[in-house]
């Protein structure tokens, strides 16, 4: 990228893209998790009721696409993290931060491998045989997504944008 | 993908989309998807424990080596290789499951799809013990 933008700007743009994708994923999965955990029969009443009454099945493909895209962009940024972020973190003795980032990478992969079954269960949402499995996998993915988002956010605050 | 009916949603009164998708309706895809997702967390933990990356990546010089390599320029990265190993093995198991009769596939408890990733978390935390030891030594 030499000549066009600085290395710092290059990685900051990709980190920003990662953030935007993660935000979309977080919103979609949280909607779905609310819809399966506290289903609302009618989209009437307050904002919370309307939030729970979203057409949850319609989010399944978007969640899969967003998880894969966020994963790929995160994997790309990870190369820079390993050199430019992790080494300084270790030198400054931010071991818990480094540990939680490694924890995050494992959780991201564990979530990735759940996507085929998750998609299948949601695309067959009219089949009661899959109700419990769909609910379980959706809630697990939503918790994972929140964990990934919070760890990523804290790590960015430690040594992220502009560092 | 076809448009699905809005009737009979088990979780919300809102419309369900694409239930009639041919891929989603395929019996073999069910066998592949559930087997892939059930075996995925187990295979991933096993891959990390046994240290079986398909490749090792060296970010300092953008260099790849097949398998597990510890000597090179700068720090190595194994996570990409572990992830690919887990995906390949799980996909292989999924393809094998597609060849099995329906009655065998129906016996697989679907709850394992969400139980195994939860059970994987304590192992993942344990696998990062070197970080926690360093953190608590301070």
mmCIF file with all atom_site columns, C-alpha atoms in Angstrom, chain B residues 20-129:
data_model
loop_
_atom_site.group_PDB
_atom_site.id
_atom_site.type_symbol
_atom_site.label_atom_id
_atom_site.label_alt_id
_atom_site.label_comp_id
_atom_site.label_asym_id
_atom_site.label_entity_id
_atom_site.label_seq_id
_atom_site.pdbx_PDB_ins_code
_atom_site.Cartn_x
_atom_site.Cartn_y
_atom_site.Cartn_z
_atom_site.occupancy
_atom_site.B_iso_or_equiv
_atom_site.pdbx_formal_charge
_atom_site.auth_seq_id
_atom_site.auth_comp_id
_atom_site.auth_asym_id
_atom_site.auth_atom_id
_atom_site.pdbx_PDB_model_num
ATOM 1   C CA . UNK B 1 20  ? -38.683 -24.599 0.918  1.00 0.00 ? 20  UNK B CA 1
ATOM 2   C CA . UNK B 1 21  ? -35.098 -24.086 -0.217 1.00 0.00 ? 21  UNK B CA 1
ATOM 3   C CA . UNK B 1 22  ? -34.016 -27.254 -1.972 1.00 0.00 ? 22  UNK B CA 1
ATOM 4   C CA . UNK B 1 23  ? -30.672 -27.309 -0.176 1.00 0.00 ? 23  UNK B CA 1
ATOM 5   C CA . UNK B 1 24  ? -32.253 -26.763 3.227  1.00 0.00 ? 24  UNK B CA 1
ATOM 6   C CA . UNK B 1 25  ? -34.827 -29.459 2.529  1.00 0.00 ? 25  UNK B CA 1
ATOM 7   C CA . UNK B 1 26  ? -32.283 -32.026 1.359  1.00 0.00 ? 26  UNK B CA 1
ATOM 8   C CA . UNK B 1 27  ? -31.891 -35.014 3.664  1.00 0.00 ? 27  UNK B CA 1
ATOM 9   C CA . UNK B 1 28  ? -28.217 -35.330 2.763  1.00 0.00 ? 28  UNK B CA 1
ATOM 10  C CA . UNK B 1 29  ? -27.561 -31.705 3.609  1.00 0.00 ? 29  UNK B CA 1
ATOM 11  C CA . UNK B 1 30  ? -29.097 -32.265 7.031  1.00 0.00 ? 30  UNK B CA 1
ATOM 12  C CA . UNK B 1 31  ? -26.702 -35.186 7.565  1.00 0.00 ? 31  UNK B CA 1
ATOM 13  C CA . UNK B 1 32  ? -23.735 -33.091 6.439  1.00 0.00 ? 32  UNK B CA 1
ATOM 14  C CA . UNK B 1 33  ? -24.645 -29.923 8.345  1.00 0.00 ? 33  UNK B CA 1
ATOM 15  C CA . UNK B 1 34  ? -25.461 -31.566 11.666 1.00 0.00 ? 34  UNK B CA 1
ATOM 16  C CA . UNK B 1 35  ? -22.451 -33.893 11.565 1.00 0.00 ? 35  UNK B CA 1
ATOM 17  C CA . UNK B 1 36  ? -20.126 -31.049 10.566 1.00 0.00 ? 36  UNK B CA 1
ATOM 18  C CA . UNK B 1 37  ? -21.371 -28.797 13.367 1.00 0.00 ? 37  UNK B CA 1
ATOM 19  C CA . UNK B 1 38  ? -21.455 -31.526 16.025 1.00 0.00 ? 38  UNK B CA 1
ATOM 20  C CA . UNK B 1 39  ? -17.977 -32.823 15.209 1.00 0.00 ? 39  UNK B CA 1
ATOM 21  C CA . UNK B 1 40  ? -16.499 -29.366 14.542 1.00 0.00 ? 40  UNK B CA 1
ATOM 22  C CA . UNK B 1 41  ? -15.910 -28.252 18.161 1.00 0.00 ? 41  UNK B CA 1
ATOM 23  C CA . UNK B 1 42  ? -14.628 -31.702 19.156 1.00 0.00 ? 42  UNK B CA 1
ATOM 24  C CA . UNK B 1 43  ? -12.266 -31.902 16.192 1.00 0.00 ? 43  UNK B CA 1
ATOM 25  C CA . UNK B 1 44  ? -11.070 -28.344 16.775 1.00 0.00 ? 44  UNK B CA 1
ATOM 26  C CA . UNK B 1 45  ? -10.221 -29.047 20.436 1.00 0.00 ? 45  UNK B CA 1
ATOM 27  C CA . UNK B 1 46  ? -8.474  -32.258 19.416 1.00 0.00 ? 46  UNK B CA 1
ATOM 28  C CA . UNK B 1 47  ? -6.546  -30.384 16.711 1.00 0.00 ? 47  UNK B CA 1
ATOM 29  C CA . UNK B 1 48  ? -5.390  -27.749 19.199 1.00 0.00 ? 48  UNK B CA 1
ATOM 30  C CA . UNK B 1 49  ? -4.518  -30.377 21.816 1.00 0.00 ? 49  UNK B CA 1
ATOM 31  C CA . UNK B 1 50  ? -2.559  -32.541 19.359 1.00 0.00 ? 50  UNK B CA 1
ATOM 32  C CA . UNK B 1 51  ? -1.174  -29.476 17.563 1.00 0.00 ? 51  UNK B CA 1
ATOM 33  C CA . UNK B 1 52  ? -2.168  -30.532 14.062 1.00 0.00 ? 52  UNK B CA 1
ATOM 34  C CA . UNK B 1 53  ? -2.198  -27.387 11.899 1.00 0.00 ? 53  UNK B CA 1
ATOM 35  C CA . UNK B 1 54  ? -2.435  -28.001 8.147  1.00 0.00 ? 54  UNK B CA 1
ATOM 36  C CA . UNK B 1 55  ? 0.080   -25.208 7.775  1.00 0.00 ? 55  UNK B CA 1
ATOM 37  C CA . UNK B 1 56  ? 2.103   -22.731 9.818  1.00 0.00 ? 56  UNK B CA 1
ATOM 38  C CA . UNK B 1 57  ? 2.061   -19.063 8.866  1.00 0.00 ? 57  UNK B CA 1
ATOM 39  C CA . UNK B 1 58  ? 4.939   -16.655 9.492  1.00 0.00 ? 58  UNK B CA 1
ATOM 40  C CA . UNK B 1 59  ? 3.509   -13.113 9.475  1.00 0.00 ? 59  UNK B CA 1
ATOM 41  C CA . UNK B 1 60  ? 6.904   -11.385 9.552  1.00 0.00 ? 60  UNK B CA 1
ATOM 42  C CA . UNK B 1 61  ? 7.659   -12.480 5.978  1.00 0.00 ? 61  UNK B CA 1
ATOM 43  C CA . UNK B 1 62  ? 4.245   -13.819 4.830  1.00 0.00 ? 62  UNK B CA 1
ATOM 44  C CA . UNK B 1 63  ? 5.646   -17.324 4.584  1.00 0.00 ? 63  UNK B CA 1
ATOM 45  C CA . UNK B 1 64  ? 3.695   -20.610 4.758  1.00 0.00 ? 64  UNK B CA 1
ATOM 46  C CA . UNK B 1 65  ? 5.014   -24.021 5.775  1.00 0.00 ? 65  UNK B CA 1
ATOM 47  C CA . UNK B 1 66  ? 3.068   -27.254 5.582  1.00 0.00 ? 66  UNK B CA 1
ATOM 48  C CA . UNK B 1 67  ? 2.266   -28.777 8.960  1.00 0.00 ? 67  UNK B CA 1
ATOM 49  C CA . UNK B 1 68  ? 3.639   -27.703 12.306 1.00 0.00 ? 68  UNK B CA 1
ATOM 50  C CA . UNK B 1 69  ? 6.902   -25.758 12.039 1.00 0.00 ? 69  UNK B CA 1
ATOM 51  C CA . UNK B 1 70  ? 8.489   -24.007 15.014 1.00 0.00 ? 70  UNK B CA 1
ATOM 52  C CA . UNK B 1 71  ? 11.662  -22.570 13.491 1.00 0.00 ? 71  UNK B CA 1
ATOM 53  C CA . UNK B 1 72  ? 11.401  -19.594 11.181 1.00 0.00 ? 72  UNK B CA 1
ATOM 54  C CA . UNK B 1 73  ? 11.595  -15.831 10.974 1.00 0.00 ? 73  UNK B CA 1
ATOM 55  C CA . UNK B 1 74  ? 9.675   -14.128 13.780 1.00 0.00 ? 74  UNK B CA 1
ATOM 56  C CA . UNK B 1 75  ? 6.636   -15.520 15.556 1.00 0.00 ? 75  UNK B CA 1
ATOM 57  C CA . UNK B 1 76  ? 4.597   -18.292 13.941 1.00 0.00 ? 76  UNK B CA 1
ATOM 58  C CA . UNK B 1 77  ? 0.797   -18.504 13.722 1.00 0.00 ? 77  UNK B CA 1
ATOM 59  C CA . UNK B 1 78  ? -0.914  -21.857 14.091 1.00 0.00 ? 78  UNK B CA 1
ATOM 60  C CA . UNK B 1 79  ? -4.560  -20.802 14.454 1.00 0.00 ? 79  UNK B CA 1
ATOM 61  C CA . UNK B 1 80  ? -5.178  -20.626 10.681 1.00 0.00 ? 80  UNK B CA 1
ATOM 62  C CA . UNK B 1 81  ? -3.809  -24.140 10.308 1.00 0.00 ? 81  UNK B CA 1
ATOM 63  C CA . UNK B 1 82  ? -5.813  -25.484 13.268 1.00 0.00 ? 82  UNK B CA 1
ATOM 64  C CA . UNK B 1 83  ? -9.002  -23.947 11.866 1.00 0.00 ? 83  UNK B CA 1
ATOM 65  C CA . UNK B 1 84  ? -8.423  -25.432 8.412  1.00 0.00 ? 84  UNK B CA 1
ATOM 66  C CA . UNK B 1 85  ? -7.618  -28.848 9.897  1.00 0.00 ? 85  UNK B CA 1
ATOM 67  C CA . UNK B 1 86  ? -10.855 -28.791 11.908 1.00 0.00 ? 86  UNK B CA 1
ATOM 68  C CA . UNK B 1 87  ? -12.900 -27.700 8.868  1.00 0.00 ? 87  UNK B CA 1
ATOM 69  C CA . UNK B 1 88  ? -11.392 -30.371 6.609  1.00 0.00 ? 88  UNK B CA 1
ATOM 70  C CA . UNK B 1 89  ? -11.838 -33.224 9.104  1.00 0.00 ? 89  UNK B CA 1
ATOM 71  C CA . UNK B 1 90  ? -15.365 -32.121 10.039 1.00 0.00 ? 90  UNK B CA 1
ATOM 72  C CA . UNK B 1 91  ? -16.275 -31.797 6.354  1.00 0.00 ? 91  UNK B CA 1
ATOM 73  C CA . UNK B 1 92  ? -14.905 -35.306 5.779  1.00 0.00 ? 92  UNK B CA 1
ATOM 74  C CA . UNK B 1 93  ? -17.046 -36.637 8.623  1.00 0.00 ? 93  UNK B CA 1
ATOM 75  C CA . UNK B 1 94  ? -20.015 -34.733 7.205  1.00 0.00 ? 94  UNK B CA 1
ATOM 76  C CA . UNK B 1 95  ? -19.504 -36.338 3.785  1.00 0.00 ? 95  UNK B CA 1
ATOM 77  C CA . UNK B 1 96  ? -19.296 -39.787 5.409  1.00 0.00 ? 96  UNK B CA 1
ATOM 78  C CA . UNK B 1 97  ? -22.539 -39.022 7.274  1.00 0.00 ? 97  UNK B CA 1
ATOM 79  C CA . UNK B 1 98  ? -24.223 -38.226 3.946  1.00 0.00 ? 98  UNK B CA 1
ATOM 80  C CA . UNK B 1 99  ? -23.580 -41.811 2.886  1.00 0.00 ? 99  UNK B CA 1
ATOM 81  C CA . UNK B 1 100 ? -25.233 -43.278 5.984  1.00 0.00 ? 100 UNK B CA 1
ATOM 82  C CA . UNK B 1 101 ? -28.859 -44.427 6.017  1.00 0.00 ? 101 UNK B CA 1
ATOM 83  C CA . UNK B 1 102 ? -31.525 -42.039 7.304  1.00 0.00 ? 102 UNK B CA 1
ATOM 84  C CA . UNK B 1 103 ? -32.291 -44.216 10.363 1.00 0.00 ? 103 UNK B CA 1
ATOM 85  C CA . UNK B 1 104 ? -28.672 -43.830 11.561 1.00 0.00 ? 104 UNK B CA 1
ATOM 86  C CA . UNK B 1 105 ? -28.670 -40.054 11.054 1.00 0.00 ? 105 UNK B CA 1
ATOM 87  C CA . UNK B 1 106 ? -31.950 -39.690 12.957 1.00 0.00 ? 106 UNK B CA 1
ATOM 88  C CA . UNK B 1 107 ? -30.317 -41.252 16.015 1.00 0.00 ? 107 UNK B CA 1
ATOM 89  C CA . UNK B 1 108 ? -27.809 -38.396 16.368 1.00 0.00 ? 108 UNK B CA 1
ATOM 90  C CA . UNK B 1 109 ? -29.028 -36.099 19.183 1.00 0.00 ? 109 UNK B CA 1
ATOM 91  C CA . UNK B 1 110 ? -29.359 -32.632 17.652 1.00 0.00 ? 110 UNK B CA 1
ATOM 92  C CA . UNK B 1 111 ? -28.765 -30.986 21.039 1.00 0.00 ? 111 UNK B CA 1
ATOM 93  C CA . UNK B 1 112 ? -25.086 -31.898 20.651 1.00 0.00 ? 112 UNK B CA 1
ATOM 94  C CA . UNK B 1 113 ? -24.838 -29.016 18.162 1.00 0.00 ? 113 UNK B CA 1
ATOM 95  C CA . UNK B 1 114 ? -25.015 -26.519 21.043 1.00 0.00 ? 114 UNK B CA 1
ATOM 96  C CA . UNK B 1 115 ? -23.782 -28.727 23.914 1.00 0.00 ? 115 UNK B CA 1
ATOM 97  C CA . UNK B 1 116 ? -20.350 -29.501 22.418 1.00 0.00 ? 116 UNK B CA 1
ATOM 98  C CA . UNK B 1 117 ? -19.277 -25.863 21.886 1.00 0.00 ? 117 UNK B CA 1
ATOM 99  C CA . UNK B 1 118 ? -20.224 -25.112 25.514 1.00 0.00 ? 118 UNK B CA 1
ATOM 100 C CA . UNK B 1 119 ? -18.200 -28.120 26.687 1.00 0.00 ? 119 UNK B CA 1
ATOM 101 C CA . UNK B 1 120 ? -15.291 -26.942 24.510 1.00 0.00 ? 120 UNK B CA 1
ATOM 102 C CA . UNK B 1 121 ? -14.968 -23.660 26.433 1.00 0.00 ? 121 UNK B CA 1
ATOM 103 C CA . UNK B 1 122 ? -13.324 -25.101 29.593 1.00 0.00 ? 122 UNK B CA 1
ATOM 104 C CA . UNK B 1 123 ? -10.788 -26.900 27.385 1.00 0.00 ? 123 UNK B CA 1
ATOM 105 C CA . UNK B 1 124 ? -10.061 -23.700 25.454 1.00 0.00 ? 124 UNK B CA 1
ATOM 106 C CA . UNK B 1 125 ? -9.524  -21.790 28.724 1.00 0.00 ? 125 UNK B CA 1
ATOM 107 C CA . UNK B 1 126 ? -7.227  -24.574 29.946 1.00 0.00 ? 126 UNK B CA 1
ATOM 108 C CA . UNK B 1 127 ? -5.293  -24.582 26.646 1.00 0.00 ? 127 UNK B CA 1
ATOM 109 C CA . UNK B 1 128 ? -4.421  -20.918 27.291 1.00 0.00 ? 128 UNK B CA 1
ATOM 110 C CA . UNK B 1 129 ? -2.955  -21.683 30.705 1.00 0.00 ? 129 UNK B CA 1
#
